[in-house]
Coordinates of C-alpha atoms and ligand atoms in Angstrom, one line a residue:
X58 CA 6.1 9.6 -25.6
X59 CA 2.6 10.5 -24.7
X60 CA 2.6 9.0 -21.2
X61 CA 0.7 11.7 -19.3
X62 CA -3.1 11.4 -19.3
X63 CA -4.7 14.8 -18.5
X64 CA -8.3 15.8 -19.0
X65 CA -9.1 12.8 -21.1
X66 CA -6.1 13.0 -23.5
X67 CA -2.7 11.3 -23.7
X68 CA -0.1 14.0 -23.9
X69 CA 3.6 14.7 -23.7
X70 CA 5.2 16.7 -20.9
X71 CA 5.2 20.4 -21.6
X72 CA 8.5 21.0 -19.8
X73 CA 11.5 19.1 -21.1
X74 CA 12.6 16.8 -18.3
X75 CA 14.4 14.5 -20.6
X76 CA 12.1 11.6 -19.6
X77 CA 13.3 8.4 -18.0
X78 CA 14.3 5.0 -19.2
X79 CA 12.5 2.2 -17.4
X80 CA 14.6 -0.9 -16.9
X81 CA 14.0 -4.6 -16.3
X82 CA 15.7 -5.4 -12.9
X83 CA 16.3 -9.0 -14.1
X84 CA 19.1 -7.9 -16.5
X85 CA 19.2 -4.1 -16.5
X86 CA 17.8 -4.0 -20.1
X87 CA 15.8 -0.9 -21.1
X88 CA 12.1 -1.7 -21.4
X89 CA 11.1 1.8 -22.7
X90 CA 11.4 5.5 -22.2
X91 CA 8.6 7.5 -20.6
X92 CA 8.0 11.2 -20.5
X93 CA 8.1 12.8 -17.0
X94 CA 6.0 15.7 -15.9
X95 CA 7.2 19.1 -14.7
X96 CA 5.3 21.3 -12.3
X97 CA 3.3 22.9 -15.2
X98 CA 1.9 19.4 -16.1
X99 CA 1.0 18.7 -12.5
X100 CA -0.8 22.0 -12.5
X101 CA -2.7 21.1 -15.7
X102 CA -3.6 17.7 -14.2
X103 CA -4.9 19.2 -10.9
X104 CA -6.8 21.9 -12.8
X105 CA -8.5 19.2 -14.9
X106 CA -9.4 17.2 -11.8
X107 CA -10.7 20.4 -10.1
X108 CA -12.9 21.3 -13.1
X109 CA -14.2 17.7 -13.4
X110 CA -15.0 17.7 -9.7
X111 CA -16.6 21.2 -9.5
X112 CA -18.6 21.0 -12.8
X113 CA -18.3 17.6 -14.2
X114 CA -20.9 14.8 -13.9
X115 CA -18.8 12.3 -11.9
X116 CA -19.7 13.3 -8.3
X117 CA -23.3 13.9 -9.1
X118 CA -23.9 10.6 -11.0
X119 CA -25.6 7.9 -9.0
X120 CA -23.5 5.5 -7.0
X121 CA -25.0 2.8 -9.3
X122 CA -23.5 4.5 -12.4
X123 CA -20.1 4.9 -10.9
X124 CA -20.3 1.3 -9.7
X125 CA -21.1 0.3 -13.3
X126 CA -17.9 1.9 -14.6
X127 CA -15.8 0.2 -11.9
X128 CA -17.3 -3.2 -12.8
X129 CA -16.6 -2.6 -16.5
X130 CA -13.0 -1.9 -15.4
X131 CA -12.9 -5.1 -13.4
X132 CA -14.0 -7.0 -16.5
X133 CA -11.3 -5.4 -18.6
X134 CA -8.7 -6.4 -15.9
X135 CA -9.9 -10.0 -16.3
X136 CA -9.6 -9.7 -20.1
X137 CA -6.0 -8.3 -19.9
X138 CA -4.9 -10.2 -16.9
X139 CA -1.9 -12.0 -18.6
X140 CA -0.7 -8.8 -20.2
X141 CA -0.9 -6.8 -17.0
X142 CA 0.9 -9.6 -15.0
X143 CA 3.7 -9.7 -17.6
X144 CA 4.1 -5.9 -17.5
X145 CA 4.2 -5.9 -13.7
X146 CA 6.8 -8.7 -13.7
X147 CA 9.2 -7.1 -16.1
X148 CA 8.9 -3.7 -14.4
X149 CA 9.3 -4.8 -10.8
X150 CA 11.1 -8.1 -11.1
X151 CA 8.4 -10.1 -9.4
X152 CA 7.3 -13.3 -11.0
X153 CA 4.5 -13.4 -13.5
X154 CA 2.6 -15.6 -11.1
X155 CA 2.8 -12.9 -8.4
X156 CA 1.8 -10.3 -11.0
X157 CA -1.3 -12.3 -11.8
X158 CA -2.2 -12.5 -8.1
X159 CA -2.0 -8.8 -7.9
X160 CA -4.3 -8.4 -10.9
X161 CA -6.8 -10.8 -9.3
X162 CA -6.6 -8.8 -6.1
X163 CA -7.3 -5.5 -7.7
X164 CA -10.2 -6.9 -9.8
X165 CA -11.8 -8.0 -6.5
X166 CA -11.1 -4.6 -4.9
X167 CA -12.8 -2.7 -7.8
X168 CA -15.8 -5.0 -7.5
X169 CA -15.9 -4.7 -3.8
X170 CA -16.0 -0.9 -3.8
X171 CA -18.5 -0.9 -6.6
X172 CA -20.9 -2.9 -4.4
X173 CA -20.1 -1.0 -1.2
X174 CA -20.7 2.4 -2.8
X175 CA -24.1 1.2 -4.0
X176 CA -25.2 -0.4 -0.7
X177 CA -23.6 1.9 1.9
X178 CA -24.2 5.6 1.3
X179 CA -22.6 6.4 4.7
X180 CA -25.7 8.5 5.6
X181 CA -28.2 8.1 8.3
X182 CA -31.3 9.7 9.8
X183 CA -30.8 11.2 13.2
X184 CA -33.6 11.1 15.9
X185 CA -33.2 14.4 17.7
X186 CA -36.3 13.8 19.9
X187 CA -37.9 16.9 18.4
X188 CA -40.8 16.2 15.9
X189 CA -40.2 19.6 14.5
X190 CA -36.7 18.8 13.3
X191 CA -35.5 16.7 10.4
X192 CA -31.8 15.8 10.9
X193 CA -29.7 13.6 8.7
X194 CA -26.1 12.9 8.1
X195 CA -24.9 12.5 4.5
X196 CA -21.6 11.9 2.9
X197 CA -20.0 13.6 0.0
X198 CA -16.8 13.1 -1.9
X199 CA -13.8 15.0 -0.5
X200 CA -12.8 16.6 -3.8
X201 CA -9.5 16.4 -5.7
X202 CA -7.3 13.6 -4.4
X203 CA -3.6 13.1 -5.1
X204 CA -2.8 9.4 -5.1
X205 CA 0.9 8.4 -4.8
X206 CA 2.1 4.8 -5.0
X207 CA 5.4 2.9 -4.4
X208 CA 7.3 0.5 -6.6
X209 CA 6.8 -2.8 -4.9
X210 CA 3.1 -3.3 -5.7
X211 CA 2.5 -0.6 -8.4
X212 CA -1.0 -1.8 -9.6
X213 CA -2.2 -3.0 -6.2
X214 CA -1.3 0.0 -4.1
X215 CA -2.7 2.4 -6.6
X216 CA -5.9 0.5 -6.9
X217 CA -6.5 0.3 -3.2
X218 CA -6.7 4.1 -3.3
X219 CA -8.3 4.5 -6.8
X220 CA -11.2 2.2 -6.3
X221 CA -12.7 3.8 -3.1
X222 CA -11.8 7.3 -4.3
X223 CA -13.7 6.8 -7.6
X224 CA -16.5 4.9 -5.9
X225 CA -17.1 7.9 -3.6
X226 CA -17.2 10.3 -6.5
X227 CA -13.8 12.1 -6.2
X228 CA -11.6 13.1 -9.0
X229 CA -7.9 12.2 -8.9
X230 CA -4.3 12.8 -10.0
X231 CA -2.3 9.7 -9.8
X232 CA 1.4 9.0 -9.8
X233 CA 3.2 5.6 -9.7
X234 CA 6.8 5.3 -8.6
X235 CA 9.2 6.6 -11.2
X236 CA 10.9 3.1 -11.0
X237 CA 7.8 1.2 -12.1
X238 CA 5.3 3.4 -14.1
X239 CA 4.4 0.9 -16.9
X240 CA 1.4 -1.0 -15.4
X241 CA -0.2 2.2 -14.2
X242 CA -0.1 3.6 -17.8
X243 CA -1.9 0.4 -18.8
X244 CA -4.4 0.7 -16.0
X245 CA -5.2 4.3 -17.0
X246 CA -5.9 3.1 -20.6
X247 CA -8.3 0.6 -19.2
X248 CA -10.0 3.3 -17.0
X249 CA -10.6 5.4 -20.1
X250 CA -12.0 2.3 -21.9
X251 CA -14.3 1.5 -19.0
X252 CA -15.9 4.9 -19.4
X253 CA -14.3 7.1 -16.7
X254 CA -15.1 10.7 -17.9
X255 CA -12.4 13.1 -19.0
X256 CA -10.7 14.9 -16.0
X257 CA -11.8 12.3 -13.4
X258 CA -8.5 10.4 -13.5
X259 CA -5.3 12.2 -14.5
X260 CA -2.0 10.4 -14.7
X261 CA 1.4 12.1 -14.2
X262 CA 4.8 10.4 -14.2
X263 CA 8.0 11.6 -12.6
X264 CA 10.2 11.8 -9.6
X265 CA 8.8 12.1 -6.1
X266 CA 10.7 15.2 -5.2
X267 CA 9.4 17.1 -8.2
X268 CA 6.1 15.7 -9.3
X269 CA 5.0 14.1 -6.1
X270 CA 5.9 17.1 -4.0
X271 CA 3.8 19.4 -6.3
X272 CA 0.8 17.0 -6.1
X273 CA 1.0 17.4 -2.3
X274 CA 1.6 21.1 -2.2
X275 CA -0.9 22.2 -4.9
X276 CA -3.6 24.4 -3.3
X277 CA -6.4 22.9 -5.4
X278 CA -5.8 19.4 -3.9
X279 CA -8.0 18.4 -1.0
X280 CA -6.6 15.0 0.0
X281 CA -3.3 13.2 -0.3
X282 CA -3.1 9.5 -0.1
X283 CA 0.4 8.1 0.0
X284 CA 2.0 4.6 0.2
X285 CA 5.7 4.5 0.7
X286 CA 8.6 4.9 3.1
X287 CA 8.4 6.6 6.6
X288 CA 10.8 9.4 5.7
X289 CA 8.7 10.4 2.7
X290 CA 5.5 10.1 4.7
X291 CA 6.9 12.6 7.2
X292 CA 7.8 15.0 4.4
X293 CA 4.3 14.7 2.9
X294 CA 2.6 15.3 6.2
X295 CA 4.6 18.4 6.7
X296 CA 4.0 19.6 3.1
X297 CA 0.3 19.1 3.4
X298 CA 0.0 20.9 6.7
X299 CA -0.2 24.5 5.5
X300 CA -3.2 23.6 3.3
X301 CA -4.7 21.5 6.1
X302 CA -5.3 18.8 3.6
X303 CA -6.5 15.4 4.5
X304 CA -3.6 13.0 4.6
X305 CA -3.7 9.2 4.5
X306 CA -0.4 7.4 4.9
X307 CA 0.5 3.7 4.4
X308 CA 4.1 3.5 5.5
X309 CA 6.6 0.8 6.3
X310 CA 6.6 -2.1 8.7
X311 CA 9.0 -4.2 10.8
X312 CA 6.7 -7.1 11.2
X313 CA 7.1 -9.8 13.9
X314 CA 6.4 -13.4 13.1
X315 CA 6.1 -15.2 16.5
X316 CA 6.5 -19.0 16.6
X317 CA 5.7 -21.0 19.8
X318 CA 7.1 -24.5 20.3
X319 CA 3.6 -26.0 20.0
X320 CA 3.1 -24.8 16.4
X321 CA 3.2 -27.3 13.6
X322 CA 7.0 -27.1 12.8
X323 CA 7.0 -27.8 9.1
X324 CA 4.1 -25.4 8.4
X325 CA 5.6 -22.6 10.5
X326 CA 9.0 -22.9 8.7
X327 CA 7.3 -23.0 5.4
X328 CA 5.3 -19.8 6.1
X329 CA 8.3 -18.1 7.7
X330 CA 10.1 -18.5 4.4
X331 CA 7.1 -17.0 2.5
X332 CA 6.7 -14.3 5.1
X333 CA 10.3 -13.2 4.7
X334 CA 11.2 -13.9 1.1
X335 CA 8.1 -13.5 -1.0
X336 CA 8.9 -10.8 -3.6
X337 CA 12.5 -10.8 -2.3
X338 CA 11.2 -9.4 1.0
X339 CA 10.2 -6.1 -0.7
X340 CA 6.8 -6.2 1.0
X341 CA 5.6 -3.7 3.6
X342 CA 4.2 -6.5 5.7
X343 CA 7.2 -8.9 5.2
X344 CA 7.8 -11.1 8.3
X345 CA 11.3 -9.8 8.6
X346 CA 11.5 -10.3 12.4
X347 CA 11.2 -13.9 13.3
X348 CA 10.7 -14.5 17.1
X349 CA 11.1 -18.2 18.0
X350 CA 10.5 -20.0 21.3
X351 CA 13.7 -21.3 22.9
X352 CA 13.0 -25.0 22.9
X353 CA 12.6 -25.2 19.0
X354 CA 14.8 -22.2 18.1
X355 CA 17.9 -24.1 17.0
X356 CA 16.1 -26.7 14.9
X357 CA 13.9 -23.9 13.4
X358 CA 16.8 -21.7 12.4
X359 CA 18.7 -24.7 10.9
X360 CA 15.7 -25.8 8.8
X361 CA 14.9 -22.2 7.7
X362 CA 18.5 -21.6 6.6
X363 CA 18.6 -24.9 4.7
X364 CA 15.4 -24.1 2.8
X365 CA 16.4 -20.4 2.3
X366 CA 19.5 -21.6 0.4
X367 CA 17.3 -23.6 -1.9
X368 CA 15.1 -20.8 -3.1
X369 CA 15.4 -20.6 -6.9
X370 CA 16.3 -17.1 -8.1
X371 CA 15.7 -16.1 -11.7
X372 CA 13.7 -14.4 -14.3
X373 CA 10.2 -13.7 -13.2
X374 CA 8.9 -14.7 -16.6
X375 CA 10.1 -18.2 -16.2
X376 CA 7.8 -20.8 -14.5
X377 CA 10.4 -22.3 -12.2
X378 CA 11.6 -19.0 -10.7
X379 CA 10.6 -18.6 -7.1
X380 CA 12.2 -15.2 -6.4
X381 CA 13.1 -12.4 -8.8
X382 CA 15.7 -9.6 -8.3
X383 CA 15.5 -6.5 -6.2
X384 CA 14.0 -3.5 -8.0
X385 CA 17.1 -1.5 -8.7
X386 CA 20.9 -1.5 -8.3
X387 CA 20.5 1.4 -5.8
X388 CA 18.0 -0.5 -3.7
X389 CA 20.2 -3.6 -3.7
X390 CA 23.2 -1.5 -2.5
X391 CA 21.0 -0.2 0.4
X392 CA 20.1 -3.8 1.4
X393 CA 23.8 -4.9 1.1
X394 CA 24.7 -2.1 3.5
X395 CA 22.2 -3.4 6.0
X396 CA 23.7 -6.9 5.7
X397 CA 27.2 -5.6 6.3
X398 CA 26.0 -3.6 9.3
X399 CA 24.1 -6.6 10.8
X400 CA 27.4 -8.6 10.7
X401 CA 29.3 -5.8 12.3
X402 CA 26.7 -5.5 15.0
X403 CA 27.1 -9.2 15.9
X404 CA 24.2 -11.0 14.1
X405 CA 25.2 -14.5 13.0
X406 CA 24.8 -15.2 9.3
X407 CA 23.3 -18.6 8.7
X408 CA 22.2 -18.3 5.1
X409 CA 22.7 -16.1 2.1
X410 CA 24.5 -12.8 2.8
X411 CA 25.5 -11.8 -0.7
X412 CA 24.9 -12.0 -4.4
X413 CA 24.3 -15.3 -6.2
X414 CA 27.3 -16.9 -8.0
X415 CA 25.2 -18.0 -11.0
X416 CA 26.7 -16.0 -14.0
X417 CA 23.2 -16.0 -15.7
X418 CA 22.1 -13.7 -12.9
X419 CA 25.1 -11.4 -13.0
X420 CA 23.4 -8.5 -14.8
X421 CA 20.3 -8.4 -12.5
X422 CA 19.9 -7.0 -9.1
X423 CA 19.8 -10.3 -7.2
X424 CA 20.6 -11.0 -3.5
X425 CA 20.5 -14.4 -1.9
X426 CA 17.8 -15.0 0.7
X427 CA 19.6 -14.1 4.0
X428 CA 19.0 -15.4 7.5
X429 CA 20.6 -13.8 10.6
X430 CA 20.4 -15.7 14.0
X431 CA 21.4 -14.4 17.5
X432 CA 19.7 -11.1 16.8
X433 CA 18.7 -8.6 19.5
X434 CA 16.3 -5.7 19.4
X435 CA 19.2 -3.2 19.6
X436 CA 20.5 -4.2 16.2
X437 CA 19.8 -1.9 13.3
X438 CA 18.6 -4.9 11.1
X439 CA 15.9 -5.6 13.8
X440 CA 14.8 -2.0 14.2
X441 CA 14.9 -0.6 10.6
X442 CA 13.0 -1.7 7.6
X443 CA 15.5 -3.4 5.3
X444 CA 13.0 -4.1 2.6
X445 CA 14.9 -6.9 1.0
X446 CA 15.4 -10.7 1.4
X447 CA 16.7 -10.5 5.0
X448 CA 15.2 -12.1 8.1
X449 CA 16.5 -11.7 11.6
X450 CA 15.8 -14.3 14.3
X451 CA 15.3 -13.5 18.0
X452 CA 14.7 -16.0 20.8
X453 CA 12.1 -15.9 23.6
X454 CA 11.4 -18.0 26.7
X455 CA 7.7 -17.3 27.5
X456 CA 4.6 -15.7 26.2
X457 CA 5.2 -12.4 28.0
X458 CA 8.6 -12.0 26.4
X459 CA 7.3 -13.0 23.0
X460 CA 4.7 -10.2 23.1
X461 CA 7.2 -7.7 24.4
X462 CA 9.7 -8.4 21.6
X463 CA 6.9 -8.4 19.0
X464 CA 5.8 -4.9 20.1
X465 CA 9.3 -3.5 20.4
X466 CA 9.1 -1.5 17.2
X467 CA 8.1 2.0 16.2
X468 CA 6.1 0.5 13.4
X469 CA 2.9 -1.5 13.8
X470 CA 1.7 -2.7 10.4
X471 CA 1.3 -6.5 10.7
X472 CA 2.4 -9.5 12.7
X473 CA 1.7 -13.2 13.1
X474 CA 1.5 -15.8 15.9
X475 CA 2.0 -19.5 15.4
X476 CA 0.7 -21.8 18.1
X477 CA -1.4 -24.9 18.6
X478 CA -3.0 -23.4 21.7
X479 CA -6.2 -21.6 20.7
X480 CA -6.5 -19.6 23.9
X481 CA -2.9 -18.4 23.6
X482 CA -3.4 -17.5 20.0
X483 CA -6.2 -15.1 21.0
X484 CA -4.3 -13.7 23.9
X485 CA -1.3 -12.9 21.8
X486 CA -3.3 -11.6 18.9
X487 CA -5.1 -9.3 21.3
X488 CA -1.8 -8.0 22.8
X489 CA 0.0 -7.3 19.5
X490 CA 0.0 -3.5 18.6
X491 CA -0.2 -4.1 14.8
X492 CA -2.9 -3.3 12.3
X493 CA -3.2 -6.9 11.0
X494 CA -2.6 -10.0 13.0
X495 CA -2.5 -13.4 11.5
X496 CA -2.9 -16.6 13.5
X497 CA -1.2 -19.6 12.0
X498 CA -0.9 -17.8 8.6
X499 CA 1.0 -15.0 7.0
X500 CA 0.2 -12.4 4.4
X501 CA -3.4 -12.9 3.4
X502 CA -5.7 -9.8 3.2
X503 CA -9.2 -9.4 1.8
X504 CA -10.9 -6.4 0.3
X505 CA -13.6 -6.5 3.0
X506 CA -11.1 -6.1 5.9
X507 CA -9.2 -2.9 6.8
X508 CA -5.5 -2.7 6.1
X509 CA -3.1 -0.1 7.8
X510 CA -0.8 0.5 10.6
X511 CA -0.5 1.4 14.2
X512 CA 2.4 3.7 15.3
X513 CA 4.7 5.0 12.5
X514 CA 3.2 2.5 10.0
X515 CA 0.7 5.2 9.0
X516 CA -2.5 7.1 9.4
X517 CA -5.8 5.9 8.2
X518 CA -6.9 2.6 6.7
X519 CA -7.3 1.2 3.2
X520 CA -9.7 -1.6 2.2
X521 CA -12.9 -2.4 4.0
X522 CA -15.6 0.2 4.8
X523 CA -13.0 2.5 6.4
X524 CA -11.1 2.6 3.1
X525 CA -14.2 4.2 1.5
X526 CA -14.7 6.6 4.4
X527 CA -11.2 8.0 3.8
X528 CA -12.6 9.5 0.6
X529 CA -15.9 10.9 2.0
X530 CA -16.7 14.1 3.8
X531 CA -19.5 13.9 6.4
X532 CA -22.2 16.5 6.5
X533 CA -25.0 17.1 9.0
X534 CA -28.1 18.6 7.5
X535 CA -30.6 20.0 10.1
X536 CA -34.0 21.3 9.2
X537 CA -36.5 23.1 11.4
X538 CA -39.8 22.3 9.8
X539 CA -41.8 24.8 11.8
X540 CA -39.6 28.0 11.8
X541 CA -40.8 30.8 14.1
X542 CA -39.0 33.6 15.9
X543 CA -36.9 32.4 18.7
X544 CA -37.0 35.5 20.9
X545 CA -33.6 34.8 22.4
X546 CA -32.8 38.6 22.3
X547 CA -35.1 41.3 23.4
X548 CA -36.5 44.1 21.3
X549 CA -38.6 42.1 19.1
X550 CA -41.6 44.6 19.3
X551 CA -41.6 46.9 16.3
X552 CA -41.2 50.6 17.2
X553 CA -43.7 53.1 15.7
Ligands
NAD837 P1 9.1 6.1 -1.4 O1 8.7 6.7 -0.1 O2 10.6 6.3 -1.8 O3 8.3 6.5 -2.6 C1 6.9 6.2 -2.7 C2 6.3 7.2 -3.7 O4 6.4 8.5 -3.2 C3 6.9 7.2 -5.1 O5 5.9 7.4 -6.1 C4 7.8 8.4 -5.0 O6 8.1 9.0 -6.3 C5 6.9 9.4 -4.2 N1 7.7 10.4 -3.5 C6 9.0 10.4 -3.0 N2 9.3 11.6 -2.4 C7 8.1 12.3 -2.4 C8 7.8 13.6 -1.9 N3 8.7 14.4 -1.3 N4 6.5 14.1 -2.1 C9 5.6 13.3 -2.7 N5 5.9 12.1 -3.3 C10 7.1 11.6 -3.1 O7 8.8 4.5 -1.2 P2 9.3 3.3 -2.1 O8 10.7 3.1 -1.9 O9 8.7 3.5 -3.5 O10 8.4 2.1 -1.5 C11 8.9 1.4 -0.4 C12 8.2 1.8 0.9 O11 6.8 1.7 0.7 C13 8.5 0.9 2.0 O12 8.8 1.6 3.2 C14 7.3 0.0 2.2 O13 7.1 -0.5 3.5 C15 6.2 1.0 1.9 N6 5.0 0.3 1.6 C16 4.0 0.4 2.5 C17 2.8 -0.3 2.2 C18 1.6 -0.3 3.2 O14 0.6 -0.8 2.9 N7 1.8 0.2 4.4 C19 2.6 -1.0 1.0 C20 3.7 -1.0 0.1 C21 4.8 -0.3 0.4

């Protein structure tokens, strides 16, 4: 089990942690066992990254050379697309089609940052108004970065960090979620094949509380970029504080999907389903809070419930599967507790609410797509991130109330507005306190546009030019080209 990649070599953990078996959430079968790192392995990985940063060639190579490596990686991702999509599917439970979309996405992201690093150095000349001064601002890589990813989009979330970090010339230690490490092992193999020098990318596997915590605490780490839950984000911020490390956090969401009566009914229902149930709702930007105008509310809920009941659950490897299982038995139990609590708090169940009856799905961690109507913003299911196939529906009477409900959350990751009125679309989009707002759409993102959250959805941005800036230090270089004594202080005359 040589699953750690440190200083350019595949290696086993030095401390015996017993490793971990990785399972397929479709049927609970064991996919394979992996070795998990102990603190000494994290130390070795950080040391390798530190050496590679301080002495290695990566940060001093030209942006064009680094871009060349990233483009070679993109070509390898295209070559191995089907294999990576299959690995992602069996590890997370998502369909192979969704896995393929993720691979296409990260291919585009690596290409985007290759081009951006070549064309945007981040530097500029400064006109001080003094002809005797040359002043310029330059950027440099931050240093050693710890990159920590969640289980819902293992390849994608890691690549949104990795691509800009490498493009900017940093060295990294990476850790996927302990639940879904397999695609990141494959990605690391491809990085090596693409020509990333030894020590520039180091992979450690293991539990967050042990391996992740050490990656945050380690004094030789300069920056921590984390995607995951709010509670973990808080811990990471606190653990990074003594070292005053740079911290970037992509946390959860409780995303409103606002439907006005003048929206196209069928399209809005169709997208409301995709917003809530894509990847069984295990999406940070899932449209888990549906907010519908009074006059169409009842018809909307009825049609949503009818179609939710028809979603085909199954094995992500099979072509007719529309939704796979949840990632683990533990996570399903958490979502089931949320469903029970929503019923206790008075939400009206109109679809789903439990496990499917189909005996073929009995060994997997499935839950039926669940719709709750008559929800209010005091209910736990409306306030907390459920992170499963559960959507709550609230009702509004006018635009003012729609905006107030949509913004009534401590999160602020993403939201959508559905309307046929172009002016209202812009007014509502402008008023929503969320990092991404879709108008008459849900879920798309592009490498060129920033992704991240307001409020407790995080700090910083991924993707777009800001995604690269996260991994750059800014330096001002000021040169006096005619140096001469300044005579600020007296006593300049030499004494005999
Ligand atoms: P999590 O917080 O449990 O774990 C995320 C990662 O952090 C894992 O690799 C885990 O091992 C590690 N970790 C856990 N404790 C740690 C610690 N103390 N120190 C360092 N690392 C630690 O999250 P999860 O359950 O894997 O993922 C689901 C969460 O991720 C949801 O809240 C979801 O909204 C969020 N998410 C956000 C985005 C976004 O773009 N904002 C994208 C995807 C997922």
